[in-house]
């Protein structure tokens, strides 16, 4: 089941989602939009263009809250882009605010990304075949569902999110719960994958966490440590274009053989060229 569904009662036959879906994963029946699961890559583009807000993203928010209500020990893995998603005052007191909600530990996903970056550097040494980063869940979905011939080129590594979840459970015990918070709809989909299930127990988005802060009437607590355990890590640059290279310390001659693409349209164009043999980075 797709992480995105259509609230049929609110769908007004405008076809905007159909026109804007980059992978043609939406069909219309009796004037209502329907997600085609086998084509959907969970990019969330349709949720942004729907004027009636009829597209609904699956939420793990109640699940995450239940862990805390039950008295479970819960770690929050925070995508590095949190610094751009919240007001500065919230960023500066992010960790104490999250702990006030009941989380036992708060740490940036960049800790896991640094481990992934080292693996990528090892994989690239002496490699002649293309290697495609598997950090982006939507890009992985795009390859698996639309460019299956490229699957052998996907890096045989878990994403930074899943890697960080493993590190947290190894450090604090297998019975803890790990909740990931980030900006991406596709991460909700990734947490359902067999190789990730049981590592990441819930995924919430930055807007959901902001709403949680507001409902709990939490205010910024003055300038505190907003780093959430990621200070000094090159992998904090993972969310930006070229961040994988920077985190892995890849430089010199190798960079001339590396393609850095950003955004779904560029991914589509690159994968088309790669599948057709026009490029071989």
PDB file of N, CA, C and O in Angstrom, residues 3-4 41-45 47 57-58 60 79 81-82 85 135-141 161 180-191 203-208 239:
ATOM      1  N   UNK A   3       2.204   5.020   0.667  1.00  0.00           N
ATOM      2  CA  UNK A   3       2.142   5.880   1.844  1.00  0.00           C
ATOM      3  C   UNK A   3       1.269   7.107   1.563  1.00  0.00           C
ATOM      4  O   UNK A   3       0.973   7.877   2.480  1.00  0.00           O
ATOM      5  N   UNK A   4       0.864   7.285   0.308  1.00  0.00           N
ATOM      6  CA  UNK A   4      -0.002   8.407  -0.068  1.00  0.00           C
ATOM      7  C   UNK A   4      -1.323   7.861  -0.598  1.00  0.00           C
ATOM      8  O   UNK A   4      -1.332   6.977  -1.454  1.00  0.00           O
ATOM      9  N   UNK A  41       6.566   6.337  -6.299  1.00  0.00           N
ATOM     10  CA  UNK A  41       7.875   6.325  -5.644  1.00  0.00           C
ATOM     11  C   UNK A  41       7.857   7.117  -4.337  1.00  0.00           C
ATOM     12  O   UNK A  41       8.899   7.343  -3.731  1.00  0.00           O
ATOM     13  N   UNK A  42       6.672   7.528  -3.906  1.00  0.00           N
ATOM     14  CA  UNK A  42       6.486   8.218  -2.617  1.00  0.00           C
ATOM     15  C   UNK A  42       7.242   9.541  -2.535  1.00  0.00           C
ATOM     16  O   UNK A  42       7.693   9.932  -1.468  1.00  0.00           O
ATOM     17  N   UNK A  43       7.364  10.230  -3.676  1.00  0.00           N
ATOM     18  CA  UNK A  43       8.085  11.507  -3.669  1.00  0.00           C
ATOM     19  C   UNK A  43       7.282  12.619  -2.996  1.00  0.00           C
ATOM     20  O   UNK A  43       7.851  13.617  -2.546  1.00  0.00           O
ATOM     21  N   UNK A  44       5.950  12.484  -2.974  1.00  0.00           N
ATOM     22  CA  UNK A  44       5.106  13.481  -2.325  1.00  0.00           C
ATOM     23  C   UNK A  44       4.738  14.659  -3.193  1.00  0.00           C
ATOM     24  O   UNK A  44       4.068  15.593  -2.729  1.00  0.00           O
ATOM     25  N   UNK A  45       5.129  14.647  -4.467  1.00  0.00           N
ATOM     26  CA  UNK A  45       4.851  15.780  -5.347  1.00  0.00           C
ATOM     27  C   UNK A  45       3.346  16.053  -5.462  1.00  0.00           C
ATOM     28  O   UNK A  45       2.904  17.212  -5.469  1.00  0.00           O
ATOM     29  N   UNK A  47       1.063  15.672  -3.299  1.00  0.00           N
ATOM     30  CA  UNK A  47       0.501  16.310  -2.109  1.00  0.00           C
ATOM     31  C   UNK A  47       0.719  17.821  -2.138  1.00  0.00           C
ATOM     32  O   UNK A  47      -0.024  18.569  -1.506  1.00  0.00           O
ATOM     33  N   UNK A  57      -0.981  11.766   3.454  1.00  0.00           N
ATOM     34  CA  UNK A  57       0.257  11.036   3.709  1.00  0.00           C
ATOM     35  C   UNK A  57       0.085  10.214   4.978  1.00  0.00           C
ATOM     36  O   UNK A  57      -0.383  10.720   6.009  1.00  0.00           O
ATOM     37  N   UNK A  58       0.451   8.943   4.901  1.00  0.00           N
ATOM     38  CA  UNK A  58       0.394   8.086   6.088  1.00  0.00           C
ATOM     39  C   UNK A  58       1.212   8.715   7.210  1.00  0.00           C
ATOM     40  O   UNK A  58       2.276   9.276   6.977  1.00  0.00           O
ATOM     41  N   UNK A  60       2.909   8.196  11.197  1.00  0.00           N
ATOM     42  CA  UNK A  60       3.276   7.341  12.337  1.00  0.00           C
ATOM     43  C   UNK A  60       3.245   8.139  13.638  1.00  0.00           C
ATOM     44  O   UNK A  60       3.747   7.673  14.662  1.00  0.00           O
ATOM     45  N   UNK A  79      17.093  14.083  11.042  1.00  0.00           N
ATOM     46  CA  UNK A  79      17.740  14.410   9.774  1.00  0.00           C
ATOM     47  C   UNK A  79      18.445  15.753   9.892  1.00  0.00           C
ATOM     48  O   UNK A  79      17.916  16.691  10.494  1.00  0.00           O
ATOM     49  N   UNK A  81      18.792  18.211   8.096  1.00  0.00           N
ATOM     50  CA  UNK A  81      18.091  19.379   7.551  1.00  0.00           C
ATOM     51  C   UNK A  81      17.135  20.017   8.552  1.00  0.00           C
ATOM     52  O   UNK A  81      16.461  21.001   8.224  1.00  0.00           O
ATOM     53  N   UNK A  82      17.086  19.498   9.779  1.00  0.00           N
ATOM     54  CA  UNK A  82      16.215  20.099  10.793  1.00  0.00           C
ATOM     55  C   UNK A  82      16.586  21.572  11.009  1.00  0.00           C
ATOM     56  O   UNK A  82      15.731  22.396  11.341  1.00  0.00           O
ATOM     57  N   UNK A  85      14.475  23.578   8.880  1.00  0.00           N
ATOM     58  CA  UNK A  85      13.040  23.300   8.927  1.00  0.00           C
ATOM     59  C   UNK A  85      12.326  24.002  10.081  1.00  0.00           C
ATOM     60  O   UNK A  85      11.103  24.094  10.072  1.00  0.00           O
ATOM     61  N   UNK A 135      21.090   6.478  -0.694  1.00  0.00           N
ATOM     62  CA  UNK A 135      20.690   7.280   0.467  1.00  0.00           C
ATOM     63  C   UNK A 135      19.273   7.822   0.346  1.00  0.00           C
ATOM     64  O   UNK A 135      18.573   7.980   1.337  1.00  0.00           O
ATOM     65  N   UNK A 136      18.867   8.133  -0.886  1.00  0.00           N
ATOM     66  CA  UNK A 136      17.558   8.746  -1.109  1.00  0.00           C
ATOM     67  C   UNK A 136      16.508   7.676  -1.387  1.00  0.00           C
ATOM     68  O   UNK A 136      16.594   6.948  -2.382  1.00  0.00           O
ATOM     69  N   UNK A 137      15.520   7.577  -0.531  1.00  0.00           N
ATOM     70  CA  UNK A 137      14.488   6.541  -0.666  1.00  0.00           C
ATOM     71  C   UNK A 137      13.694   6.679  -1.949  1.00  0.00           C
ATOM     72  O   UNK A 137      13.358   5.679  -2.598  1.00  0.00           O
ATOM     73  N   UNK A 138      13.384   7.912  -2.346  1.00  0.00           N
ATOM     74  CA  UNK A 138      12.609   8.121  -3.568  1.00  0.00           C
ATOM     75  C   UNK A 138      13.413   7.693  -4.793  1.00  0.00           C
ATOM     76  O   UNK A 138      12.861   7.118  -5.740  1.00  0.00           O
ATOM     77  N   UNK A 139      14.724   7.963  -4.782  1.00  0.00           N
ATOM     78  CA  UNK A 139      15.572   7.562  -5.907  1.00  0.00           C
ATOM     79  C   UNK A 139      15.670   6.043  -5.996  1.00  0.00           C
ATOM     80  O   UNK A 139      15.660   5.465  -7.087  1.00  0.00           O
ATOM     81  N   UNK A 140      15.762   5.382  -4.842  1.00  0.00           N
ATOM     82  CA  UNK A 140      15.795   3.913  -4.825  1.00  0.00           C
ATOM     83  C   UNK A 140      14.482   3.360  -5.378  1.00  0.00           C
ATOM     84  O   UNK A 140      14.473   2.434  -6.200  1.00  0.00           O
ATOM     85  N   UNK A 141      13.364   3.932  -4.947  1.00  0.00           N
ATOM     86  CA  UNK A 141      12.062   3.513  -5.477  1.00  0.00           C
ATOM     87  C   UNK A 141      11.984   3.725  -6.988  1.00  0.00           C
ATOM     88  O   UNK A 141      11.444   2.893  -7.720  1.00  0.00           O
ATOM     89  N   UNK A 161      19.549   6.732   7.528  1.00  0.00           N
ATOM     90  CA  UNK A 161      18.489   6.551   8.525  1.00  0.00           C
ATOM     91  C   UNK A 161      18.539   5.166   9.148  1.00  0.00           C
ATOM     92  O   UNK A 161      18.560   5.015  10.384  1.00  0.00           O
ATOM     93  N   UNK A 180      12.422   8.208  13.577  1.00  0.00           N
ATOM     94  CA  UNK A 180      13.150   9.108  12.685  1.00  0.00           C
ATOM     95  C   UNK A 180      12.271  10.296  12.364  1.00  0.00           C
ATOM     96  O   UNK A 180      11.079  10.145  12.096  1.00  0.00           O
ATOM     97  N   UNK A 181      12.868  11.498  12.371  1.00  0.00           N
ATOM     98  CA  UNK A 181      12.136  12.696  11.957  1.00  0.00           C
ATOM     99  C   UNK A 181      12.911  13.371  10.836  1.00  0.00           C
ATOM    100  O   UNK A 181      14.126  13.557  10.921  1.00  0.00           O
ATOM    101  N   UNK A 182      12.198  13.685   9.755  1.00  0.00           N
ATOM    102  CA  UNK A 182      12.850  14.297   8.599  1.00  0.00           C
ATOM    103  C   UNK A 182      11.835  14.962   7.694  1.00  0.00           C
ATOM    104  O   UNK A 182      10.647  15.047   8.013  1.00  0.00           O
ATOM    105  N   UNK A 183      12.276  15.412   6.526  1.00  0.00           N
ATOM    106  CA  UNK A 183      11.399  16.166   5.633  1.00  0.00           C
ATOM    107  C   UNK A 183      10.721  15.336   4.558  1.00  0.00           C
ATOM    108  O   UNK A 183       9.913  15.858   3.795  1.00  0.00           O
ATOM    109  N   UNK A 184      11.023  14.030   4.491  1.00  0.00           N
ATOM    110  CA  UNK A 184      10.748  13.277   3.269  1.00  0.00           C
ATOM    111  C   UNK A 184       9.646  12.228   3.415  1.00  0.00           C
ATOM    112  O   UNK A 184       9.711  11.366   4.295  1.00  0.00           O
ATOM    113  N   UNK A 185       8.670  12.283   2.533  1.00  0.00           N
ATOM    114  CA  UNK A 185       7.592  11.292   2.501  1.00  0.00           C
ATOM    115  C   UNK A 185       8.128   9.890   2.232  1.00  0.00           C
ATOM    116  O   UNK A 185       7.648   8.904   2.797  1.00  0.00           O
ATOM    117  N   UNK A 186       9.141   9.793   1.377  1.00  0.00           N
ATOM    118  CA  UNK A 186       9.653   8.477   0.981  1.00  0.00           C
ATOM    119  C   UNK A 186      10.306   7.728   2.141  1.00  0.00           C
ATOM    120  O   UNK A 186      10.434   6.508   2.090  1.00  0.00           O
ATOM    121  N   UNK A 187      10.733   8.451   3.181  1.00  0.00           N
ATOM    122  CA  UNK A 187      11.321   7.776   4.334  1.00  0.00           C
ATOM    123  C   UNK A 187      10.274   6.938   5.067  1.00  0.00           C
ATOM    124  O   UNK A 187      10.592   5.922   5.686  1.00  0.00           O
ATOM    125  N   UNK A 188       9.013   7.395   5.019  1.00  0.00           N
ATOM    126  CA  UNK A 188       7.932   6.606   5.623  1.00  0.00           C
ATOM    127  C   UNK A 188       7.819   5.282   4.893  1.00  0.00           C
ATOM    128  O   UNK A 188       7.641   4.221   5.499  1.00  0.00           O
ATOM    129  N   UNK A 189       7.944   5.339   3.579  1.00  0.00           N
ATOM    130  CA  UNK A 189       7.902   4.138   2.754  1.00  0.00           C
ATOM    131  C   UNK A 189       9.106   3.250   3.023  1.00  0.00           C
ATOM    132  O   UNK A 189       8.979   2.025   3.120  1.00  0.00           O
ATOM    133  N   UNK A 190      10.282   3.848   3.170  1.00  0.00           N
ATOM    134  CA  UNK A 190      11.503   3.063   3.413  1.00  0.00           C
ATOM    135  C   UNK A 190      11.401   2.248   4.700  1.00  0.00           C
ATOM    136  O   UNK A 190      11.876   1.115   4.769  1.00  0.00           O
ATOM    137  N   UNK A 191      10.791   2.836   5.729  1.00  0.00           N
ATOM    138  CA  UNK A 191      10.698   2.139   7.022  1.00  0.00           C
ATOM    139  C   UNK A 191       9.879   0.858   6.924  1.00  0.00           C
ATOM    140  O   UNK A 191       9.964  -0.009   7.793  1.00  0.00           O
ATOM    141  N   UNK A 203       8.303   6.780  11.647  1.00  0.00           N
ATOM    142  CA  UNK A 203       8.840   7.935  10.918  1.00  0.00           C
ATOM    143  C   UNK A 203       7.827   9.073  11.013  1.00  0.00           C
ATOM    144  O   UNK A 203       6.640   8.873  10.732  1.00  0.00           O
ATOM    145  N   UNK A 204       8.294  10.241  11.428  1.00  0.00           N
ATOM    146  CA  UNK A 204       7.435  11.417  11.448  1.00  0.00           C
ATOM    147  C   UNK A 204       8.124  12.524  10.651  1.00  0.00           C
ATOM    148  O   UNK A 204       9.327  12.470  10.403  1.00  0.00           O
ATOM    149  N   UNK A 205       7.360  13.510  10.241  1.00  0.00           N
ATOM    150  CA  UNK A 205       7.904  14.607   9.453  1.00  0.00           C
ATOM    151  C   UNK A 205       8.147  15.827  10.335  1.00  0.00           C
ATOM    152  O   UNK A 205       7.619  15.935  11.446  1.00  0.00           O
ATOM    153  N   UNK A 206       8.948  16.757   9.825  1.00  0.00           N
ATOM    154  CA  UNK A 206       9.212  17.987  10.575  1.00  0.00           C
ATOM    155  C   UNK A 206       7.926  18.753  10.903  1.00  0.00           C
ATOM    156  O   UNK A 206       7.770  19.217  12.044  1.00  0.00           O
ATOM    157  N   UNK A 207       6.985  18.906   9.946  1.00  0.00           N
ATOM    158  CA  UNK A 207       5.738  19.599  10.317  1.00  0.00           C
ATOM    159  C   UNK A 207       4.977  18.886  11.442  1.00  0.00           C
ATOM    160  O   UNK A 207       4.354  19.541  12.280  1.00  0.00           O
ATOM    161  N   UNK A 208       5.011  17.559  11.448  1.00  0.00           N
ATOM    162  CA  UNK A 208       4.332  16.822  12.519  1.00  0.00           C
ATOM    163  C   UNK A 208       4.994  17.089  13.862  1.00  0.00           C
ATOM    164  O   UNK A 208       4.312  17.246  14.890  1.00  0.00           O
ATOM    165  N   UNK A 239      22.339  16.296   3.194  1.00  0.00           N
ATOM    166  CA  UNK A 239      21.124  16.722   2.485  1.00  0.00           C
ATOM    167  C   UNK A 239      21.374  17.612   1.278  1.00  0.00           C
ATOM    168  O   UNK A 239      20.479  17.782   0.461  1.00  0.00           O
TER     169      UNK A 239
END
